[in-house]
């Protein structure tokens, strides 16, 4: 099973479980970290996620992942976690939800001498991220943006 298909299937299975548990599905990732694969299901909830929410989803989805369709996967660790305060924005709906908020954008290579920029998220369009910082508004192209995360304002 290809990674994209695996993520799609896990999202299909996890979404109704999340709804039943009173949380929303934020993201699903299947990545190799070091020498081990991690299947990470990230959840969110107004007011925050606690360990009980993570445990509920983990216990519900774990037996479903024992289905024959997942037999060809390499050994992996299942992790269910909160999106957190400095959550990564990946999907259009994530960006739409946090327009106007302060974010940190990391680049694949330095732009104007910097590998990161922090500013207010103004727009997101087909992967292009518009940031207002230092009185300037700049559009960063999808090929330049490695990640976008919310920042914590103290």
C-alpha atoms as a printed R data frame, in Angstrom:
    type eleno elety resid chain resno       x      y      z
1   ATOM     1    CA   UNK     A     1   0.000  0.000  0.000
2   ATOM     2    CA   UNK     A     2   1.377  3.411 -1.011
3   ATOM     3    CA   UNK     A     3   1.807  6.038  1.720
4   ATOM     4    CA   UNK     A     4  -0.887  8.308  0.234
5   ATOM     5    CA   UNK     A     5  -3.363  5.425  0.105
6   ATOM     6    CA   UNK     A     6  -2.479  4.410  3.671
7   ATOM     7    CA   UNK     A     7  -3.083  7.957  4.920
8   ATOM     8    CA   UNK     A     8  -6.377  8.152  3.037
9   ATOM     9    CA   UNK     A     9  -7.562  4.839  4.528
10  ATOM    10    CA   UNK     A    10  -6.522  5.770  8.068
11  ATOM    11    CA   UNK     A    11  -8.281  9.143  7.700
12  ATOM    12    CA   UNK     A    12 -11.450  7.335  6.557
13  ATOM    13    CA   UNK     A    13 -11.326  5.079  9.610
14  ATOM    14    CA   UNK     A    14 -10.287  7.744 12.125
15  ATOM    15    CA   UNK     A    15 -12.704 10.532 11.156
16  ATOM    16    CA   UNK     A    16 -15.889  8.852 12.520
17  ATOM    17    CA   UNK     A    17 -14.000  7.659 15.612
18  ATOM    18    CA   UNK     A    18 -12.888 11.233 16.265
19  ATOM    19    CA   UNK     A    19 -16.425 12.565 15.818
20  ATOM    20    CA   UNK     A    20 -17.738  9.989 18.313
21  ATOM    21    CA   UNK     A    21 -15.034 11.022 20.805
22  ATOM    22    CA   UNK     A    22 -15.796 14.740 20.453
23  ATOM    23    CA   UNK     A    23 -12.517 15.649 18.741
24  ATOM    24    CA   UNK     A    24 -11.606 16.516 15.170
25  ATOM    25    CA   UNK     A    25  -9.047 14.799 12.995
26  ATOM    26    CA   UNK     A    26  -6.251 17.300 12.328
27  ATOM    27    CA   UNK     A    27  -3.786 15.161 10.348
28  ATOM    28    CA   UNK     A    28  -2.443 11.678  9.627
29  ATOM    29    CA   UNK     A    29   1.210 11.037  8.794
30  ATOM    30    CA   UNK     A    30   3.240  7.910  8.080
31  ATOM    31    CA   UNK     A    31   6.928  8.716  8.240
32  ATOM    32    CA   UNK     A    32  10.223  7.051  8.925
33  ATOM    33    CA   UNK     A    33  11.963  8.605 11.913
34  ATOM    34    CA   UNK     A    34  15.436  7.292 12.438
35  ATOM    35    CA   UNK     A    35  15.113  3.595 11.673
36  ATOM    36    CA   UNK     A    36  11.470  3.268 12.723
37  ATOM    37    CA   UNK     A    37   8.170  4.062 11.034
38  ATOM    38    CA   UNK     A    38   5.588  6.182 12.865
39  ATOM    39    CA   UNK     A    39   1.882  6.325 12.068
40  ATOM    40    CA   UNK     A    40   0.795  9.555 13.729
41  ATOM    41    CA   UNK     A    41  -2.836 10.570 14.086
42  ATOM    42    CA   UNK     A    42  -3.148 14.164 15.229
43  ATOM    43    CA   UNK     A    43  -6.385 15.322 16.818
44  ATOM    44    CA   UNK     A    44  -7.793 18.650 17.967
45  ATOM    45    CA   UNK     A    45 -10.663 19.962 20.067
46  ATOM    46    CA   UNK     A    46 -11.934 23.348 21.157
47  ATOM    47    CA   UNK     A    47 -10.548 23.753 24.668
48  ATOM    48    CA   UNK     A    48  -7.698 21.319 24.030
49  ATOM    49    CA   UNK     A    49  -6.991 17.620 23.847
50  ATOM    50    CA   UNK     A    50  -5.973 15.552 26.851
51  ATOM    51    CA   UNK     A    51  -4.452 12.111 27.267
52  ATOM    52    CA   UNK     A    52  -7.898 10.505 27.595
53  ATOM    53    CA   UNK     A    53  -8.894 11.743 24.116
54  ATOM    54    CA   UNK     A    54  -5.678 10.332 22.653
55  ATOM    55    CA   UNK     A    55  -6.152  7.016 24.436
56  ATOM    56    CA   UNK     A    56  -9.766  6.723 23.248
57  ATOM    57    CA   UNK     A    57  -8.769  7.162 19.597
58  ATOM    58    CA   UNK     A    58  -5.727  4.910 19.928
59  ATOM    59    CA   UNK     A    59  -7.723  2.067 21.488
60  ATOM    60    CA   UNK     A    60 -10.493  2.403 18.889
61  ATOM    61    CA   UNK     A    61  -8.295  2.462 15.798
62  ATOM    62    CA   UNK     A    62  -5.596 -0.010 16.856
63  ATOM    63    CA   UNK     A    63  -7.677 -3.166 16.195
64  ATOM    64    CA   UNK     A    64  -8.848 -1.714 12.866
65  ATOM    65    CA   UNK     A    65  -5.197 -1.435 11.776
66  ATOM    66    CA   UNK     A    66  -4.842 -5.204 12.250
67  ATOM    67    CA   UNK     A    67  -6.969 -5.746  9.127
68  ATOM    68    CA   UNK     A    68  -5.428 -7.755  6.311
69  ATOM    69    CA   UNK     A    69  -5.137 -4.675  4.055
70  ATOM    70    CA   UNK     A    70  -2.408 -3.329  6.382
71  ATOM    71    CA   UNK     A    71  -0.355 -6.556  6.536
72  ATOM    72    CA   UNK     A    72   2.236 -5.359  3.999
73  ATOM    73    CA   UNK     A    73   3.210 -2.315  6.087
74  ATOM    74    CA   UNK     A    74   6.632 -2.306  7.686
75  ATOM    75    CA   UNK     A    75   6.618 -2.486 11.482
76  ATOM    76    CA   UNK     A    76   5.483  0.872 12.884
77  ATOM    77    CA   UNK     A    77   4.507  2.624 16.088
78  ATOM    78    CA   UNK     A    78   1.033  4.145 16.378
79  ATOM    79    CA   UNK     A    79   0.987  7.582 17.978
80  ATOM    80    CA   UNK     A    80  -2.153  9.627 18.673
81  ATOM    81    CA   UNK     A    81  -1.402 13.178 19.772
82  ATOM    82    CA   UNK     A    82  -2.732 16.695 20.105
83  ATOM    83    CA   UNK     A    83  -2.129 19.243 17.352
84  ATOM    84    CA   UNK     A    84  -0.615 21.449 20.082
85  ATOM    85    CA   UNK     A    85  -0.268 25.201 20.386
86  ATOM    86    CA   UNK     A    86   2.432 25.428 17.721
87  ATOM    87    CA   UNK     A    87   0.544 23.184 15.328
88  ATOM    88    CA   UNK     A    88   1.699 22.726 11.781
89  ATOM    89    CA   UNK     A    89  -0.661 24.110  9.148
90  ATOM    90    CA   UNK     A    90  -0.808 21.783  6.151
91  ATOM    91    CA   UNK     A    91  -4.282 21.749  4.630
92  ATOM    92    CA   UNK     A    92  -6.242 24.637  3.116
93  ATOM    93    CA   UNK     A    93  -8.775 24.405  5.957
94  ATOM    94    CA   UNK     A    94  -5.965 24.786  8.510
95  ATOM    95    CA   UNK     A    95  -4.805 28.004  6.869
96  ATOM    96    CA   UNK     A    96  -8.375 29.315  6.558
97  ATOM    97    CA   UNK     A    97  -8.960 28.715 10.269
98  ATOM    98    CA   UNK     A    98  -5.882 30.708 11.308
99  ATOM    99    CA   UNK     A    99  -5.905 33.668  8.913
100 ATOM   100    CA   UNK     A   100  -4.751 36.742 10.818
101 ATOM   101    CA   UNK     A   101  -2.739 34.713 13.341
102 ATOM   102    CA   UNK     A   102   1.029 34.859 13.789
103 ATOM   103    CA   UNK     A   103   2.910 32.010 12.126
104 ATOM   104    CA   UNK     A   104   6.478 30.931 11.535
105 ATOM   105    CA   UNK     A   105   7.343 29.957  7.976
106 ATOM   106    CA   UNK     A   106  10.420 27.775  7.397
107 ATOM   107    CA   UNK     A   107  12.013 27.686  3.973
108 ATOM   108    CA   UNK     A   108  13.874 24.929  2.159
109 ATOM   109    CA   UNK     A   109  16.673 27.406  1.450
110 ATOM   110    CA   UNK     A   110  17.392 30.917  2.674
111 ATOM   111    CA   UNK     A   111  15.280 33.725  1.205
112 ATOM   112    CA   UNK     A   112  16.779 37.186  1.586
113 ATOM   113    CA   UNK     A   113  19.334 35.634  3.944
114 ATOM   114    CA   UNK     A   114  16.785 34.013  6.268
115 ATOM   115    CA   UNK     A   115  15.654 30.381  6.635
116 ATOM   116    CA   UNK     A   116  12.537 31.448  8.569
117 ATOM   117    CA   UNK     A   117  10.160 34.375  8.795
118 ATOM   118    CA   UNK     A   118   7.552 35.154 11.420
119 ATOM   119    CA   UNK     A   119   4.523 37.261 10.666
120 ATOM   120    CA   UNK     A   120   0.772 37.492 10.310
121 ATOM   121    CA   UNK     A   121  -0.862 34.961  7.984
122 ATOM   122    CA   UNK     A   122  -2.684 37.061  5.377
123 ATOM   123    CA   UNK     A   123  -3.602 34.491  2.725
124 ATOM   124    CA   UNK     A   124  -3.125 30.951  1.493
125 ATOM   125    CA   UNK     A   125  -3.785 30.065 -2.126
126 ATOM   126    CA   UNK     A   126  -2.840 26.740 -3.727
127 ATOM   127    CA   UNK     A   127   0.240 26.400 -1.529
128 ATOM   128    CA   UNK     A   128   1.371 30.021 -1.766
129 ATOM   129    CA   UNK     A   129   1.565 31.633  1.686
130 ATOM   130    CA   UNK     A   130   1.167 35.399  2.128
131 ATOM   131    CA   UNK     A   131   2.780 36.840  5.253
132 ATOM   132    CA   UNK     A   132   2.786 40.368  6.626
133 ATOM   133    CA   UNK     A   133   5.958 41.079  8.572
134 ATOM   134    CA   UNK     A   134   7.840 44.264  9.362
135 ATOM   135    CA   UNK     A   135   5.344 46.372  7.461
136 ATOM   136    CA   UNK     A   136   5.763 44.360  4.265
137 ATOM   137    CA   UNK     A   137   3.469 41.769  2.711
138 ATOM   138    CA   UNK     A   138   5.249 38.956  0.870
139 ATOM   139    CA   UNK     A   139   3.923 35.936 -1.023
140 ATOM   140    CA   UNK     A   140   6.061 32.807 -0.613
141 ATOM   141    CA   UNK     A   141   5.713 30.199 -3.347
142 ATOM   142    CA   UNK     A   142   4.915 26.551 -2.505
143 ATOM   143    CA   UNK     A   143   8.337 25.349 -3.674
144 ATOM   144    CA   UNK     A   144  10.041 27.600 -1.119
145 ATOM   145    CA   UNK     A   145   7.918 26.769  1.955
146 ATOM   146    CA   UNK     A   146   9.050 23.775  4.003
147 ATOM   147    CA   UNK     A   147   6.542 24.264  6.843
148 ATOM   148    CA   UNK     A   148   4.178 26.734  8.476
149 ATOM   149    CA   UNK     A   149   3.440 26.632 12.202
150 ATOM   150    CA   UNK     A   150   1.398 28.736 14.584
151 ATOM   151    CA   UNK     A   151   3.482 30.658 17.092
152 ATOM   152    CA   UNK     A   152   2.662 31.190 20.737
153 ATOM   153    CA   UNK     A   153   2.101 34.833 21.632
154 ATOM   154    CA   UNK     A   154   2.996 35.585 25.246
